[in-house]
mmCIF file of C-alpha atoms in Angstrom:
data_model
loop_
_atom_site.group_PDB
_atom_site.id
_atom_site.type_symbol
_atom_site.label_atom_id
_atom_site.label_comp_id
_atom_site.label_asym_id
_atom_site.label_seq_id
_atom_site.Cartn_x
_atom_site.Cartn_y
_atom_site.Cartn_z
ATOM 1 C CA MET A 1 0.000 0.000 0.000
ATOM 2 C CA PRO A 2 1.385 3.467 -0.825
ATOM 3 C CA ALA A 3 2.361 5.437 2.246
ATOM 4 C CA LEU A 4 0.839 8.814 3.028
ATOM 5 C CA ARG A 5 3.311 11.585 2.225
ATOM 6 C CA THR A 6 3.065 13.327 5.579
ATOM 7 C CA THR A 7 4.058 12.839 9.185
ATOM 8 C CA ASP A 8 1.930 15.753 10.405
ATOM 9 C CA ALA A 9 0.088 14.470 13.471
ATOM 10 C CA ASP A 10 -2.955 16.716 13.070
ATOM 11 C CA THR A 11 -3.409 15.677 9.445
ATOM 12 C CA LEU A 12 -3.194 11.983 10.308
ATOM 13 C CA ALA A 13 -5.592 12.371 13.240
ATOM 14 C CA THR A 14 -8.093 14.220 11.042
ATOM 15 C CA ILE A 15 -7.975 11.450 8.448
ATOM 16 C CA ASP A 16 -8.444 8.737 11.086
ATOM 17 C CA GLU A 17 -11.434 10.575 12.553
ATOM 18 C CA MET A 18 -13.022 11.050 9.118
ATOM 19 C CA VAL A 19 -12.814 7.296 8.568
ATOM 20 C CA ALA A 20 -14.328 6.627 11.994
ATOM 21 C CA ALA A 21 -17.133 9.109 11.283
ATOM 22 C CA ASN A 22 -18.056 7.288 8.087
ATOM 23 C CA LEU A 23 -17.962 3.895 9.766
ATOM 24 C CA ALA A 24 -20.197 5.151 12.568
ATOM 25 C CA VAL A 25 -22.851 6.436 10.159
ATOM 26 C CA LEU A 26 -22.599 3.965 7.274
ATOM 27 C CA GLY A 27 -21.622 0.735 9.026
ATOM 28 C CA ASP A 28 -21.403 -2.287 6.747
ATOM 29 C CA ARG A 29 -22.488 -0.210 3.740
ATOM 30 C CA LEU A 30 -18.951 1.189 3.713
ATOM 31 C CA VAL A 31 -16.687 -0.909 1.485
ATOM 32 C CA GLY A 32 -13.550 1.194 1.817
ATOM 33 C CA VAL A 33 -12.038 4.642 2.317
ATOM 34 C CA TYR A 34 -9.058 5.800 0.259
ATOM 35 C CA VAL A 35 -6.723 8.758 -0.141
ATOM 36 C CA TYR A 36 -5.653 10.243 -3.450
ATOM 37 C CA GLY A 37 -4.160 13.607 -4.424
ATOM 38 C CA SER A 38 -1.027 15.182 -2.990
ATOM 39 C CA LEU A 39 -1.077 12.967 0.102
ATOM 40 C CA VAL A 40 -0.023 10.081 -2.148
ATOM 41 C CA THR A 41 1.541 11.761 -5.206
ATOM 42 C CA GLY A 42 3.758 14.087 -3.149
ATOM 43 C CA ASP A 43 4.100 17.800 -2.323
ATOM 44 C CA PHE A 44 1.485 17.638 0.429
ATOM 45 C CA ASP A 45 1.709 20.739 2.626
ATOM 46 C CA PRO A 46 -0.558 20.777 5.709
ATOM 47 C CA LEU A 47 -0.734 24.573 5.527
ATOM 48 C CA VAL A 48 -2.211 24.800 2.014
ATOM 49 C CA SER A 49 -3.137 21.344 0.667
ATOM 50 C CA ASP A 50 -6.527 19.653 0.818
ATOM 51 C CA ILE A 51 -7.239 16.180 2.136
ATOM 52 C CA ASP A 52 -8.770 14.238 -0.785
ATOM 53 C CA LEU A 53 -10.742 11.131 0.185
ATOM 54 C CA VAL A 54 -13.003 8.617 -1.538
ATOM 55 C CA ALA A 55 -15.581 6.492 0.268
ATOM 56 C CA VAL A 56 -16.739 3.405 -1.638
ATOM 57 C CA LEU A 57 -20.207 2.124 -0.744
ATOM 58 C CA THR A 58 -22.238 -1.000 -1.417
ATOM 59 C CA GLY A 59 -24.888 1.227 -3.041
ATOM 60 C CA ALA A 60 -25.790 4.873 -3.515
ATOM 61 C CA LEU A 61 -25.465 7.247 -0.560
ATOM 62 C CA ASP A 62 -28.907 7.902 0.937
ATOM 63 C CA ILE A 63 -30.005 11.505 1.310
ATOM 64 C CA GLY A 64 -30.877 10.598 4.897
ATOM 65 C CA ASP A 65 -27.164 10.063 5.536
ATOM 66 C CA HIS A 66 -26.284 13.678 4.736
ATOM 67 C CA ASP A 67 -27.243 15.263 8.061
ATOM 68 C CA PRO A 68 -25.560 12.613 10.281
ATOM 69 C CA LEU A 69 -22.393 12.781 8.182
ATOM 70 C CA ARG A 70 -22.429 16.579 8.154
ATOM 71 C CA ALA A 71 -22.740 16.596 11.949
ATOM 72 C CA ALA A 72 -19.937 14.054 12.292
ATOM 73 C CA TYR A 73 -17.650 16.112 10.051
ATOM 74 C CA ALA A 74 -18.448 19.245 12.038
ATOM 75 C CA GLY A 75 -17.193 17.422 15.110
ATOM 76 C CA VAL A 76 -13.977 16.418 13.347
ATOM 77 C CA THR A 77 -13.212 19.916 12.088
ATOM 78 C CA ALA A 78 -14.095 21.463 15.451
ATOM 79 C CA ALA A 79 -11.332 19.310 16.927
ATOM 80 C CA HIS A 80 -9.004 20.092 14.002
ATOM 81 C CA PRO A 81 -9.964 23.632 12.910
ATOM 82 C CA GLN A 82 -7.175 24.046 10.380
ATOM 83 C CA TRP A 83 -8.959 21.451 8.237
ATOM 84 C CA ASP A 84 -12.278 23.266 8.179
ATOM 85 C CA GLN A 85 -13.034 23.957 4.466
ATOM 86 C CA ARG A 86 -10.097 21.787 3.352
ATOM 87 C CA VAL A 87 -11.458 18.232 3.212
ATOM 88 C CA GLU A 88 -13.099 16.745 0.117
ATOM 89 C CA LEU A 89 -14.778 13.363 0.327
ATOM 90 C CA ALA A 90 -16.410 11.756 -2.714
ATOM 91 C CA TYR A 91 -18.968 8.964 -2.299
ATOM 92 C CA ILE A 92 -19.288 6.351 -5.013
ATOM 93 C CA PRO A 93 -20.948 2.918 -5.186
ATOM 94 C CA LEU A 94 -18.627 0.029 -5.899
ATOM 95 C CA ALA A 95 -20.351 -0.773 -9.201
ATOM 96 C CA GLU A 96 -19.790 2.785 -10.462
ATOM 97 C CA LEU A 97 -16.173 2.822 -9.328
ATOM 98 C CA ARG A 98 -15.302 -0.475 -10.972
ATOM 99 C CA THR A 99 -16.124 0.483 -14.558
ATOM 100 C CA TYR A 100 -15.861 3.608 -16.668
ATOM 101 C CA ARG A 101 -18.925 5.882 -16.894
ATOM 102 C CA ALA A 102 -18.760 9.598 -17.537
ATOM 103 C CA ASP A 103 -22.238 10.741 -16.516
ATOM 104 C CA TYR A 104 -22.617 9.354 -12.994
ATOM 105 C CA GLU A 105 -23.988 11.893 -10.490
ATOM 106 C CA GLN A 106 -21.635 11.627 -7.545
ATOM 107 C CA PRO A 107 -22.316 13.053 -4.078
ATOM 108 C CA MET A 108 -19.361 14.915 -2.614
ATOM 109 C CA PHE A 109 -18.758 16.560 0.731
ATOM 110 C CA SER A 110 -16.743 19.592 -0.288
ATOM 111 C CA HIS A 111 -14.715 22.067 1.766
ATOM 112 C CA GLY A 112 -17.119 22.177 4.681
ATOM 113 C CA ASP A 113 -19.967 23.463 2.501
ATOM 114 C CA GLY A 114 -22.019 20.304 2.832
ATOM 115 C CA PHE A 115 -23.031 17.860 0.137
ATOM 116 C CA GLU A 116 -23.259 18.625 -3.531
ATOM 117 C CA VAL A 117 -23.975 16.299 -6.415
ATOM 118 C CA CYS A 118 -21.393 16.527 -9.191
ATOM 119 C CA THR A 119 -21.730 14.916 -12.595
ATOM 120 C CA VAL A 120 -18.569 12.910 -13.094
ATOM 121 C CA GLY A 121 -16.300 14.452 -15.714
ATOM 122 C CA VAL A 122 -12.978 13.617 -17.268
ATOM 123 C CA ASP A 123 -11.057 14.984 -14.272
ATOM 124 C CA TRP A 124 -12.700 12.502 -11.895
ATOM 125 C CA LEU A 125 -12.263 9.638 -14.357
ATOM 126 C CA LEU A 126 -8.535 10.317 -14.244
ATOM 127 C CA ASN A 127 -8.714 10.555 -10.437
ATOM 128 C CA ARG A 128 -10.232 7.076 -10.555
ATOM 129 C CA GLU A 129 -7.266 5.788 -12.557
ATOM 130 C CA THR A 130 -4.876 7.510 -10.127
ATOM 131 C CA LEU A 131 -6.729 5.890 -7.235
ATOM 132 C CA ARG A 132 -6.328 2.474 -8.874
ATOM 133 C CA ARG A 133 -2.611 2.981 -9.465
ATOM 134 C CA CYS A 134 -1.467 4.662 -6.269
ATOM 135 C CA GLY A 135 -4.364 5.282 -3.875
ATOM 136 C CA ALA A 136 -3.684 4.677 -0.188
ATOM 137 C CA THR A 137 -6.063 2.425 1.729
ATOM 138 C CA LEU A 138 -7.449 3.684 5.033
ATOM 139 C CA TYR A 139 -10.149 1.037 5.365
ATOM 140 C CA GLY A 140 -11.155 -1.896 3.176
ATOM 141 C CA PRO A 141 -9.469 -3.796 0.325
ATOM 142 C CA GLU A 142 -6.754 -2.347 -1.887
ATOM 143 C CA PRO A 143 -8.248 -0.034 -4.556
ATOM 144 C CA ALA A 144 -6.709 -2.003 -7.428
ATOM 145 C CA ARG A 145 -9.012 -4.884 -6.439
ATOM 146 C CA LEU A 146 -12.072 -2.655 -6.855
ATOM 147 C CA ILE A 147 -11.285 -0.770 -10.074
ATOM 148 C CA ASP A 148 -10.943 -2.253 -13.539
ATOM 149 C CA PRO A 149 -7.932 -0.807 -15.401
ATOM 150 C CA LEU A 150 -8.596 1.443 -18.379
ATOM 151 C CA PRO A 151 -7.073 0.441 -21.719
ATOM 152 C CA ARG A 152 -4.078 2.570 -22.651
ATOM 153 C CA ALA A 153 -5.942 4.103 -25.607
ATOM 154 C CA ASP A 154 -8.796 5.181 -23.312
ATOM 155 C CA VAL A 155 -6.362 6.807 -20.887
ATOM 156 C CA LYS A 156 -4.749 8.736 -23.742
ATOM 157 C CA ALA A 157 -8.161 9.884 -24.989
ATOM 158 C CA LEU A 158 -9.204 11.030 -21.514
ATOM 159 C CA VAL A 159 -5.981 12.961 -21.019
ATOM 160 C CA ARG A 160 -6.398 14.671 -24.380
ATOM 161 C CA GLU A 161 -9.977 15.622 -23.472
ATOM 162 C CA LEU A 162 -8.761 17.074 -20.172
ATOM 163 C CA ALA A 163 -6.015 19.037 -21.944
ATOM 164 C CA VAL A 164 -8.498 20.533 -24.411
ATOM 165 C CA MET A 165 -10.849 21.392 -21.553
ATOM 166 C CA TRP A 166 -8.117 23.260 -19.670
ATOM 167 C CA ARG A 167 -6.838 25.018 -22.782
ATOM 168 C CA ASP A 168 -10.334 26.260 -23.628
ATOM 169 C CA TRP A 169 -11.102 27.164 -20.012
ATOM 170 C CA VAL A 170 -7.966 29.289 -19.644
ATOM 171 C CA ALA A 171 -8.678 30.979 -22.987
ATOM 172 C CA GLY A 172 -12.141 32.088 -21.834
ATOM 173 C CA ASP A 173 -13.209 35.059 -19.735
ATOM 174 C CA VAL A 174 -12.943 33.266 -16.408
ATOM 175 C CA ALA A 175 -13.447 35.154 -13.148
ATOM 176 C CA PRO A 176 -11.172 32.925 -10.982
ATOM 177 C CA LEU A 177 -8.164 33.999 -13.052
ATOM 178 C CA GLY A 178 -8.549 37.373 -11.372
ATOM 179 C CA TYR A 179 -6.976 35.800 -8.284
ATOM 180 C CA LEU A 180 -3.219 35.401 -8.165
ATOM 181 C CA GLY A 181 -3.454 32.114 -6.286
ATOM 182 C CA TYR A 182 -5.764 30.629 -8.882
ATOM 183 C CA ARG A 183 -3.497 31.732 -11.716
ATOM 184 C CA ALA A 184 -0.645 29.938 -9.955
ATOM 185 C CA TYR A 185 -2.862 26.878 -9.510
ATOM 186 C CA ALA A 186 -3.811 26.996 -13.201
ATOM 187 C CA VAL A 187 -0.152 27.080 -14.284
ATOM 188 C CA LEU A 188 0.682 24.070 -12.113
ATOM 189 C CA THR A 189 -2.404 22.178 -13.262
ATOM 190 C CA LEU A 190 -1.402 22.803 -16.879
ATOM 191 C CA CYS A 191 2.032 21.356 -16.039
ATOM 192 C CA ARG A 192 0.453 18.243 -14.547
ATOM 193 C CA CYS A 193 -1.935 17.844 -17.458
ATOM 194 C CA ALA A 194 0.935 18.010 -19.957
ATOM 195 C CA TYR A 195 3.014 15.593 -17.858
ATOM 196 C CA THR A 196 0.128 13.123 -17.609
ATOM 197 C CA SER A 197 -0.351 13.289 -21.375
ATOM 198 C CA ALA A 198 3.331 12.672 -22.087
ATOM 199 C CA HIS A 199 3.415 9.771 -19.621
ATOM 200 C CA VAL A 200 0.053 8.209 -20.628
ATOM 201 C CA GLY A 201 -1.922 8.626 -17.447
ATOM 202 C CA GLU A 202 0.880 8.718 -14.889
ATOM 203 C CA VAL A 203 0.247 11.446 -12.322
ATOM 204 C CA ALA A 204 3.114 13.434 -10.815
ATOM 205 C CA SER A 205 3.245 15.820 -7.897
ATOM 206 C CA LYS A 206 2.964 19.526 -8.666
ATOM 207 C CA ARG A 207 6.681 19.996 -8.003
ATOM 208 C CA ALA A 208 7.739 17.102 -10.245
ATOM 209 C CA ALA A 209 5.384 18.119 -13.058
ATOM 210 C CA ALA A 210 6.537 21.737 -12.801
ATOM 211 C CA ALA A 211 10.195 20.699 -13.048
ATOM 212 C CA TRP A 212 9.390 18.566 -16.090
ATOM 213 C CA ALA A 213 7.434 21.378 -17.775
ATOM 214 C CA ALA A 214 10.154 23.951 -17.059
ATOM 215 C CA GLN A 215 12.696 21.697 -18.739
ATOM 216 C CA ARG A 216 10.378 21.007 -21.660
ATOM 217 C CA CYS A 217 9.480 24.702 -22.130
ATOM 218 C CA PRO A 218 12.546 26.576 -20.795
ATOM 219 C CA ALA A 219 11.268 29.970 -21.924
ATOM 220 C CA TRP A 220 8.440 29.534 -19.424
ATOM 221 C CA SER A 221 10.539 28.306 -16.490
ATOM 222 C CA PRO A 222 10.371 31.702 -14.667
ATOM 223 C CA LEU A 223 6.555 31.623 -14.833
ATOM 224 C CA VAL A 224 6.481 28.060 -13.522
ATOM 225 C CA ALA A 225 8.873 28.962 -10.681
ATOM 226 C CA ARG A 226 6.696 31.940 -9.677
ATOM 227 C CA ALA A 227 3.591 29.770 -9.741
ATOM 228 C CA LEU A 228 5.198 27.235 -7.399
ATOM 229 C CA GLU A 229 6.316 29.952 -5.005
ATOM 230 C CA ILE A 230 2.884 31.589 -4.903
ATOM 231 C CA TYR A 231 1.041 28.292 -4.532
ATOM 232 C CA ARG A 232 3.225 27.252 -1.594
ATOM 233 C CA ALA A 233 2.570 30.620 0.046
ATOM 234 C CA GLY A 234 -1.169 30.007 -0.051
ATOM 235 C CA GLY A 235 -2.094 32.184 -3.032
ATOM 236 C CA GLY A 236 -4.843 34.770 -2.777
ATOM 237 C CA PRO A 237 -5.533 38.051 -4.574
ATOM 238 C CA GLY A 238 -2.605 39.813 -6.185
ATOM 239 C CA PRO A 239 -1.509 42.093 -8.997
ATOM 240 C CA ASP A 240 -1.917 40.788 -12.506
ATOM 241 C CA ASP A 241 1.693 41.521 -13.437
ATOM 242 C CA VAL A 242 3.057 38.872 -11.027
ATOM 243 C CA ILE A 243 1.522 36.124 -13.161
ATOM 244 C CA PRO A 244 -0.250 37.906 -16.016
ATOM 245 C CA VAL A 245 -3.392 36.253 -17.346
ATOM 246 C CA ARG A 246 -2.055 36.618 -20.879
ATOM 247 C CA ASP A 247 1.040 34.622 -19.867
ATOM 248 C CA VAL A 248 -1.094 31.853 -18.363
ATOM 249 C CA ARG A 249 -2.937 31.624 -21.672
ATOM 250 C CA ARG A 250 0.227 31.646 -23.767
ATOM 251 C CA PHE A 251 1.781 29.045 -21.478
ATOM 252 C CA SER A 252 -1.250 26.779 -21.878
ATOM 253 C CA THR A 253 -0.797 26.850 -25.658
ATOM 254 C CA ALA A 254 2.908 26.035 -25.367
ATOM 255 C CA VAL A 255 2.848 23.326 -22.717
ATOM 256 C CA LEU A 256 -0.269 21.554 -24.060
ATOM 257 C CA ALA A 257 0.777 21.619 -27.721
ATOM 258 C CA ASP A 258 1.484 17.883 -27.859
ATOM 259 C CA ALA A 259 -1.353 16.911 -25.517
ATOM 260 C CA VAL A 260 -4.130 18.373 -27.683
ATOM 261 C CA ARG A 261 -2.961 16.921 -31.021
#
């Protein structure tokens, strides 16, 4: 089983208590709980990173479970206030996790805001593949036993779709790009998208993908370095000239050139 990339006691305690909260409410309907994201790919920083979890169930999450789970999570974050608004937990039935489907409506507890239902898109389908390859087990069987592998051609097609989505999103008139922290996040996400395309579904940490992209596109290495620095500092509003929107858009064209072919 992959190890969690942190020794931070508060992070580990929060994760343990989230698992216990789900077991208390869901009982034997809970098949497993898993970690993906930076806690397994690397670069996890307890000051700025999220905790990304997946709960696998025997069937769909009942709407009657929302209030008990919300109350349980409120208790966890009251004991660990730095994680309030920074835990994401997706709920998915085993049958939906095992095989590819792009239109499943998936309940997610997101950033302390309660439950929302998200239609699964290409980003989650790649998260599913990441979970199969390197997810860490907190409870239940290993994720590779629960998830059928995607054929290589399907992975390549999904990565291309994600690259096109990000290229078009960055090119649009998008309000979040008004925030310096989000521009930094966008640059690093573009790096990871390009890396994943070049390595056919392999997911790297933000730092590793940024280093790869800076080497691949040396003219953009200063932008990538600034994005890493700002992201690690927590982001937030900032002047456009630190990471200009126009540079984010030009960088997306350069770094995703091969991915969108």
